[in-house]
mmCIF file of C-alpha atoms in Angstrom:
data_model
loop_
_atom_site.group_PDB
_atom_site.id
_atom_site.type_symbol
_atom_site.label_atom_id
_atom_site.label_comp_id
_atom_site.label_asym_id
_atom_site.label_seq_id
_atom_site.Cartn_x
_atom_site.Cartn_y
_atom_site.Cartn_z
ATOM 1 C CA UNK D 1 0.747 -14.874 -9.266
ATOM 2 C CA UNK D 2 -0.130 -12.727 -6.242
ATOM 3 C CA UNK D 3 1.369 -9.254 -6.557
ATOM 4 C CA UNK D 4 3.116 -9.258 -3.161
ATOM 5 C CA UNK D 5 3.821 -12.973 -2.834
ATOM 6 C CA UNK D 6 6.577 -13.655 -0.307
ATOM 7 C CA UNK D 7 6.976 -10.015 0.657
ATOM 8 C CA UNK D 8 6.870 -8.532 4.146
ATOM 9 C CA UNK D 9 4.889 -5.323 4.586
ATOM 10 C CA UNK D 10 4.820 -3.021 7.614
ATOM 11 C CA UNK D 11 1.734 -0.831 8.019
ATOM 12 C CA UNK D 12 1.504 1.821 10.717
ATOM 13 C CA UNK D 13 -1.960 2.747 11.918
ATOM 14 C CA UNK D 14 -3.113 -0.669 10.790
ATOM 15 C CA UNK D 15 -5.852 -1.237 13.361
ATOM 16 C CA UNK D 16 -8.645 0.509 11.467
ATOM 17 C CA UNK D 17 -9.680 2.538 8.444
ATOM 18 C CA UNK D 18 -7.295 2.799 5.516
ATOM 19 C CA UNK D 19 -4.561 0.895 7.358
ATOM 20 C CA UNK D 20 -6.790 -2.105 8.043
ATOM 21 C CA UNK D 21 -8.142 -2.048 4.479
ATOM 22 C CA UNK D 22 -4.585 -2.006 3.163
ATOM 23 C CA UNK D 23 -3.606 -4.907 5.414
ATOM 24 C CA UNK D 24 -6.467 -6.984 4.050
ATOM 25 C CA UNK D 25 -5.614 -6.111 0.457
ATOM 26 C CA UNK D 26 -1.905 -6.840 0.903
ATOM 27 C CA UNK D 27 -2.602 -10.176 2.584
ATOM 28 C CA UNK D 28 -4.906 -11.136 -0.273
ATOM 29 C CA UNK D 29 -1.950 -10.521 -2.598
ATOM 30 C CA UNK D 30 0.368 -12.797 -0.647
ATOM 31 C CA UNK D 31 2.159 -10.397 1.707
ATOM 32 C CA UNK D 32 3.021 -11.138 5.309
ATOM 33 C CA UNK D 33 1.738 -8.096 7.142
ATOM 34 C CA UNK D 34 3.030 -6.498 10.350
ATOM 35 C CA UNK D 35 0.713 -3.927 11.900
ATOM 36 C CA UNK D 36 2.027 -1.142 14.145
ATOM 37 C CA UNK D 37 -0.619 0.706 16.120
ATOM 38 C CA UNK D 38 -1.106 2.072 19.605
ATOM 39 C CA UNK D 39 -4.520 0.373 19.559
ATOM 40 C CA UNK D 40 -3.155 -3.026 20.510
ATOM 41 C CA UNK D 41 -6.521 -4.805 20.525
ATOM 42 C CA UNK D 42 -7.541 -3.396 17.162
ATOM 43 C CA UNK D 43 -4.200 -4.272 15.588
ATOM 44 C CA UNK D 44 -4.380 -7.782 16.999
ATOM 45 C CA UNK D 45 -7.886 -8.263 15.588
ATOM 46 C CA UNK D 46 -6.827 -7.239 12.082
ATOM 47 C CA UNK D 47 -3.597 -9.252 12.312
ATOM 48 C CA UNK D 48 -5.539 -12.364 13.309
ATOM 49 C CA UNK D 49 -7.887 -11.830 10.381
ATOM 50 C CA UNK D 50 -5.080 -11.567 7.800
ATOM 51 C CA UNK D 51 -2.567 -13.949 9.348
ATOM 52 C CA UNK D 52 -0.148 -11.181 10.250
ATOM 53 C CA UNK D 53 1.498 -9.845 13.389
ATOM 54 C CA UNK D 54 0.518 -6.960 15.652
ATOM 55 C CA UNK D 55 2.859 -4.625 17.503
ATOM 56 C CA UNK D 56 1.614 -2.109 20.073
ATOM 57 C CA UNK D 57 3.519 1.037 19.110
ATOM 58 C CA UNK D 58 3.057 4.782 19.345
ATOM 59 C CA UNK D 59 4.829 6.091 16.231
ATOM 60 C CA UNK D 60 5.831 9.218 18.144
ATOM 61 C CA UNK D 61 8.270 7.063 20.134
ATOM 62 C CA UNK D 62 11.348 6.373 17.961
ATOM 63 C CA UNK D 63 12.746 3.734 20.319
ATOM 64 C CA UNK D 64 9.458 1.816 20.279
ATOM 65 C CA UNK D 65 9.327 2.009 16.484
ATOM 66 C CA UNK D 66 12.924 0.769 16.233
ATOM 67 C CA UNK D 67 12.147 -2.132 18.566
ATOM 68 C CA UNK D 68 9.065 -3.130 16.585
ATOM 69 C CA UNK D 69 10.939 -3.032 13.289
ATOM 70 C CA UNK D 70 13.685 -5.125 14.859
ATOM 71 C CA UNK D 71 11.070 -7.685 15.891
ATOM 72 C CA UNK D 72 9.644 -7.762 12.367
ATOM 73 C CA UNK D 73 13.111 -8.297 10.913
ATOM 74 C CA UNK D 74 13.858 -11.051 13.399
ATOM 75 C CA UNK D 75 10.671 -12.838 12.434
ATOM 76 C CA UNK D 76 10.674 -12.344 8.681
ATOM 77 C CA UNK D 77 14.244 -11.460 7.760
ATOM 78 C CA UNK D 78 13.189 -8.675 5.405
ATOM 79 C CA UNK D 79 10.908 -5.691 4.888
ATOM 80 C CA UNK D 80 9.807 -5.036 1.322
ATOM 81 C CA UNK D 81 7.035 -2.483 1.822
ATOM 82 C CA UNK D 82 6.372 0.229 4.383
ATOM 83 C CA UNK D 83 3.026 2.024 4.528
ATOM 84 C CA UNK D 84 3.136 5.074 6.796
ATOM 85 C CA UNK D 85 -0.547 5.407 7.565
ATOM 86 C CA UNK D 86 -0.774 6.372 11.243
ATOM 87 C CA UNK D 87 -2.494 9.710 11.651
ATOM 88 C CA UNK D 88 -4.868 11.807 13.718
ATOM 89 C CA UNK D 89 -6.895 14.932 13.012
ATOM 90 C CA UNK D 90 -8.566 17.827 14.783
ATOM 91 C CA UNK D 91 -10.858 20.687 13.827
ATOM 92 C CA UNK D 92 -10.475 24.114 15.437
ATOM 93 C CA UNK D 93 -9.307 27.628 14.514
ATOM 94 C CA UNK D 94 -5.536 28.082 14.363
ATOM 95 C CA UNK D 95 -5.389 30.567 17.219
ATOM 96 C CA UNK D 96 -7.090 28.094 19.586
ATOM 97 C CA UNK D 97 -4.538 25.311 19.012
ATOM 98 C CA UNK D 98 -2.398 25.047 22.134
ATOM 99 C CA UNK D 99 1.196 23.831 22.182
ATOM 100 C CA UNK D 100 0.276 20.323 23.324
ATOM 101 C CA UNK D 101 -2.212 19.766 20.505
ATOM 102 C CA UNK D 102 0.099 21.306 17.905
ATOM 103 C CA UNK D 103 2.929 18.956 18.850
ATOM 104 C CA UNK D 104 0.597 15.941 19.015
ATOM 105 C CA UNK D 105 -0.690 16.543 15.483
ATOM 106 C CA UNK D 106 2.779 17.182 14.072
ATOM 107 C CA UNK D 107 4.372 14.322 15.973
ATOM 108 C CA UNK D 108 1.858 11.644 15.002
ATOM 109 C CA UNK D 109 1.313 12.675 11.391
ATOM 110 C CA UNK D 110 4.769 13.877 10.362
ATOM 111 C CA UNK D 111 7.343 12.756 12.919
ATOM 112 C CA UNK D 112 5.745 9.306 13.064
ATOM 113 C CA UNK D 113 6.242 8.981 9.308
ATOM 114 C CA UNK D 114 9.862 10.038 9.737
ATOM 115 C CA UNK D 115 10.448 7.613 12.612
ATOM 116 C CA UNK D 116 9.156 4.578 10.738
ATOM 117 C CA UNK D 117 10.951 5.520 7.516
ATOM 118 C CA UNK D 118 14.240 6.008 9.314
ATOM 119 C CA UNK D 119 13.871 2.633 11.027
ATOM 120 C CA UNK D 120 12.957 0.693 7.885
ATOM 121 C CA UNK D 121 15.132 2.200 5.132
ATOM 122 C CA UNK D 122 18.450 0.628 6.254
ATOM 123 C CA UNK D 123 16.840 -2.819 6.127
ATOM 124 C CA UNK D 124 15.374 -2.139 2.691
ATOM 125 C CA UNK D 125 18.719 -0.948 1.365
ATOM 126 C CA UNK D 126 20.522 -3.954 2.821
ATOM 127 C CA UNK D 127 17.906 -6.258 1.302
ATOM 128 C CA UNK D 128 18.164 -4.817 -2.186
ATOM 129 C CA UNK D 129 15.289 -2.329 -2.205
ATOM 130 C CA UNK D 130 11.629 -1.834 -1.509
ATOM 131 C CA UNK D 131 8.699 0.548 -1.671
ATOM 132 C CA UNK D 132 7.409 3.125 0.793
ATOM 133 C CA UNK D 133 3.916 4.594 0.556
ATOM 134 C CA UNK D 134 3.061 7.527 2.805
ATOM 135 C CA UNK D 135 -0.490 8.574 3.587
ATOM 136 C CA UNK D 136 -0.799 12.341 3.419
ATOM 137 C CA UNK D 137 -4.118 14.051 2.746
ATOM 138 C CA UNK D 138 -5.801 16.360 0.319
ATOM 139 C CA UNK D 139 -5.420 18.882 3.161
ATOM 140 C CA UNK D 140 -1.655 18.795 2.582
ATOM 141 C CA UNK D 141 -2.233 20.162 -0.925
ATOM 142 C CA UNK D 142 -5.421 22.181 -0.411
ATOM 143 C CA UNK D 143 -5.740 23.220 3.249
ATOM 144 C CA UNK D 144 -9.185 23.752 4.673
ATOM 145 C CA UNK D 145 -10.356 25.987 7.497
ATOM 146 C CA UNK D 146 -9.708 24.803 11.055
ATOM 147 C CA UNK D 147 -7.068 22.247 10.053
ATOM 148 C CA UNK D 148 -3.907 24.352 10.236
ATOM 149 C CA UNK D 149 -1.733 21.938 12.226
ATOM 150 C CA UNK D 150 -3.045 18.866 10.411
ATOM 151 C CA UNK D 151 -2.572 20.471 6.990
ATOM 152 C CA UNK D 152 0.937 21.604 7.871
ATOM 153 C CA UNK D 153 1.856 18.092 9.010
ATOM 154 C CA UNK D 154 0.458 16.487 5.867
ATOM 155 C CA UNK D 155 2.240 19.009 3.642
ATOM 156 C CA UNK D 156 5.386 17.937 5.468
ATOM 157 C CA UNK D 157 4.634 14.291 4.657
ATOM 158 C CA UNK D 158 4.436 15.186 0.965
ATOM 159 C CA UNK D 159 7.808 16.973 1.157
ATOM 160 C CA UNK D 160 9.310 14.039 3.068
ATOM 161 C CA UNK D 161 8.067 11.740 0.308
ATOM 162 C CA UNK D 162 9.841 13.725 -2.374
ATOM 163 C CA UNK D 163 13.038 13.893 -0.327
ATOM 164 C CA UNK D 164 12.983 10.143 0.230
ATOM 165 C CA UNK D 165 12.488 9.470 -3.467
ATOM 166 C CA UNK D 166 15.518 11.612 -4.284
ATOM 167 C CA UNK D 167 17.725 10.078 -1.624
ATOM 168 C CA UNK D 168 16.905 6.381 -1.996
ATOM 169 C CA UNK D 169 16.235 5.832 -5.690
ATOM 170 C CA UNK D 170 16.733 3.619 -7.543
ATOM 171 C CA UNK D 171 16.651 0.955 -4.826
ATOM 172 C CA UNK D 172 13.707 2.294 -2.827
ATOM 173 C CA UNK D 173 10.683 3.948 -4.384
ATOM 174 C CA UNK D 174 8.844 6.472 -2.184
ATOM 175 C CA UNK D 175 5.372 7.673 -3.065
ATOM 176 C CA UNK D 176 2.420 9.248 -1.349
ATOM 177 C CA UNK D 177 -1.359 9.103 -1.451
ATOM 178 C CA UNK D 178 -3.464 12.151 -0.675
ATOM 179 C CA UNK D 179 -7.004 11.001 0.111
ATOM 180 C CA UNK D 180 -9.876 13.435 0.152
ATOM 181 C CA UNK D 181 -13.027 12.644 2.087
ATOM 182 C CA UNK D 182 -12.849 8.930 2.826
ATOM 183 C CA UNK D 183 -15.243 7.165 5.185
ATOM 184 C CA UNK D 184 -13.078 6.482 8.276
ATOM 185 C CA UNK D 185 -13.078 7.421 11.948
ATOM 186 C CA UNK D 186 -11.159 10.604 11.048
ATOM 187 C CA UNK D 187 -13.994 11.862 8.849
ATOM 188 C CA UNK D 188 -16.852 10.637 11.032
ATOM 189 C CA UNK D 189 -17.014 14.036 12.728
ATOM 190 C CA UNK D 190 -18.025 15.636 9.414
ATOM 191 C CA UNK D 191 -20.857 13.175 8.876
ATOM 192 C CA UNK D 192 -22.279 14.184 12.261
ATOM 193 C CA UNK D 193 -22.644 17.760 11.010
ATOM 194 C CA UNK D 194 -25.167 17.597 8.122
ATOM 195 C CA UNK D 195 -25.010 21.323 7.403
ATOM 196 C CA UNK D 196 -21.251 21.069 6.853
ATOM 197 C CA UNK D 197 -21.153 17.579 5.348
ATOM 198 C CA UNK D 198 -23.761 17.951 2.596
ATOM 199 C CA UNK D 199 -21.890 20.752 0.739
ATOM 200 C CA UNK D 200 -18.703 18.686 0.857
ATOM 201 C CA UNK D 201 -20.359 15.669 -0.743
ATOM 202 C CA UNK D 202 -22.125 17.870 -3.296
ATOM 203 C CA UNK D 203 -18.798 19.415 -4.350
ATOM 204 C CA UNK D 204 -17.247 16.063 -5.283
ATOM 205 C CA UNK D 205 -17.616 15.394 -9.022
ATOM 206 C CA UNK D 206 -18.081 11.664 -8.471
ATOM 207 C CA UNK D 207 -20.954 12.511 -6.138
ATOM 208 C CA UNK D 208 -20.010 10.547 -3.041
ATOM 209 C CA UNK D 209 -17.548 10.022 -0.205
ATOM 210 C CA UNK D 210 -14.771 7.537 -0.901
ATOM 211 C CA UNK D 211 -14.193 4.239 0.867
ATOM 212 C CA UNK D 212 -11.044 2.969 2.585
ATOM 213 C CA UNK D 213 -10.862 0.009 0.191
ATOM 214 C CA UNK D 214 -10.523 2.415 -2.732
ATOM 215 C CA UNK D 215 -7.470 4.037 -1.154
ATOM 216 C CA UNK D 216 -6.022 0.593 -0.375
ATOM 217 C CA UNK D 217 -6.162 -0.282 -4.068
ATOM 218 C CA UNK D 218 -3.982 2.707 -4.949
ATOM 219 C CA UNK D 219 -1.570 1.924 -2.114
ATOM 220 C CA UNK D 220 -1.283 -1.637 -3.464
ATOM 221 C CA UNK D 221 -0.468 -0.264 -6.912
ATOM 222 C CA UNK D 222 2.279 1.967 -5.490
ATOM 223 C CA UNK D 223 3.695 -0.896 -3.415
ATOM 224 C CA UNK D 224 3.740 -3.371 -6.306
ATOM 225 C CA UNK D 225 5.892 -3.809 -9.389
ATOM 226 C CA UNK D 226 3.078 -2.328 -11.456
ATOM 227 C CA UNK D 227 4.388 1.095 -10.409
ATOM 228 C CA UNK D 228 8.057 0.234 -10.987
ATOM 229 C CA UNK D 229 8.744 3.553 -12.759
ATOM 230 C CA UNK D 230 6.842 5.732 -10.292
ATOM 231 C CA UNK D 231 8.543 7.526 -7.413
ATOM 232 C CA UNK D 232 8.289 10.872 -5.649
ATOM 233 C CA UNK D 233 4.627 11.209 -6.612
ATOM 234 C CA UNK D 234 1.548 12.267 -4.665
ATOM 235 C CA UNK D 235 -1.553 10.503 -5.950
ATOM 236 C CA UNK D 236 -4.763 12.344 -5.100
ATOM 237 C CA UNK D 237 -7.748 10.097 -4.325
ATOM 238 C CA UNK D 238 -10.676 12.433 -3.886
ATOM 239 C CA UNK D 239 -13.373 11.774 -6.473
ATOM 240 C CA UNK D 240 -12.245 14.819 -8.456
ATOM 241 C CA UNK D 241 -12.542 17.403 -5.680
ATOM 242 C CA UNK D 242 -8.999 18.772 -6.015
ATOM 243 C CA UNK D 243 -9.036 19.677 -9.694
ATOM 244 C CA UNK D 244 -12.678 20.761 -9.460
#
C-alpha cells in the first residue's frame, strides 16, 4: 500500500528544487498535494504534473497563508502533512547586510515556517494528528562565512522544530531536515565559482553534491508512519560533511 494513501500534504516552496521533488515523491505514494509558492506558474506546473493544487502565496504574509490553508481544508477536509520548505539565501559579509535584506531572509526562512505551522496545526489537532517536516540547513548547525542572516534563520527553524515537538506530541510529530550542499537554485551560485565550489565538493566524504530527490526521500520517511517514534529531530543530509 502507498505510504501516504488518502492523505493531504501541504508543501511550501513547492515550485522547484526540494519542494518539487518532495511533491513528486509524495504523489507517487498516494498523497494529494497542495503547493504554496509565490512562483504561481512554477507551482501550477508541478501541481499539474502530480495531480495536486497550486496556491500563489508569499509565506511572509500570514493572512495569505491562512487563506490558502482554508482553501486546502475546504477542498480536502483534512491536512495530514505539512512540509515547510520555502526558503531563500544570500551570500555577503554580515556588516554589509542591510535591514531590508536581514528581514527578508528571516521572514521567508523562519517567519514563513512559523506562519504555515500556526495555520495548519489547529486543523491537524482537530483531525487527530499529523506530521510536520521543516527544511532547515546544515548552515543552521554549522554556519559558514557570509551567511549570517541565513544561518540565524535556519538555526531558528531547528529551535522551532523542537518547540513544536514538545508542544504537540503525541498527536503531531515535528521533525526537521538539514541539507548540506544539494543541487538546487539556492546552491547554483556556488557552482558558478569553481575556486570556491571545488573545495566544498572535495570536503564531502561521499565525494559529490547531493540531489533534491535524496532529500525528498528523507522527508517522506519523516512524514510517514515509518518514523512513528521520531519527533523533535534534525536529520542532517550532507554526504558526511557535518561529522567530517
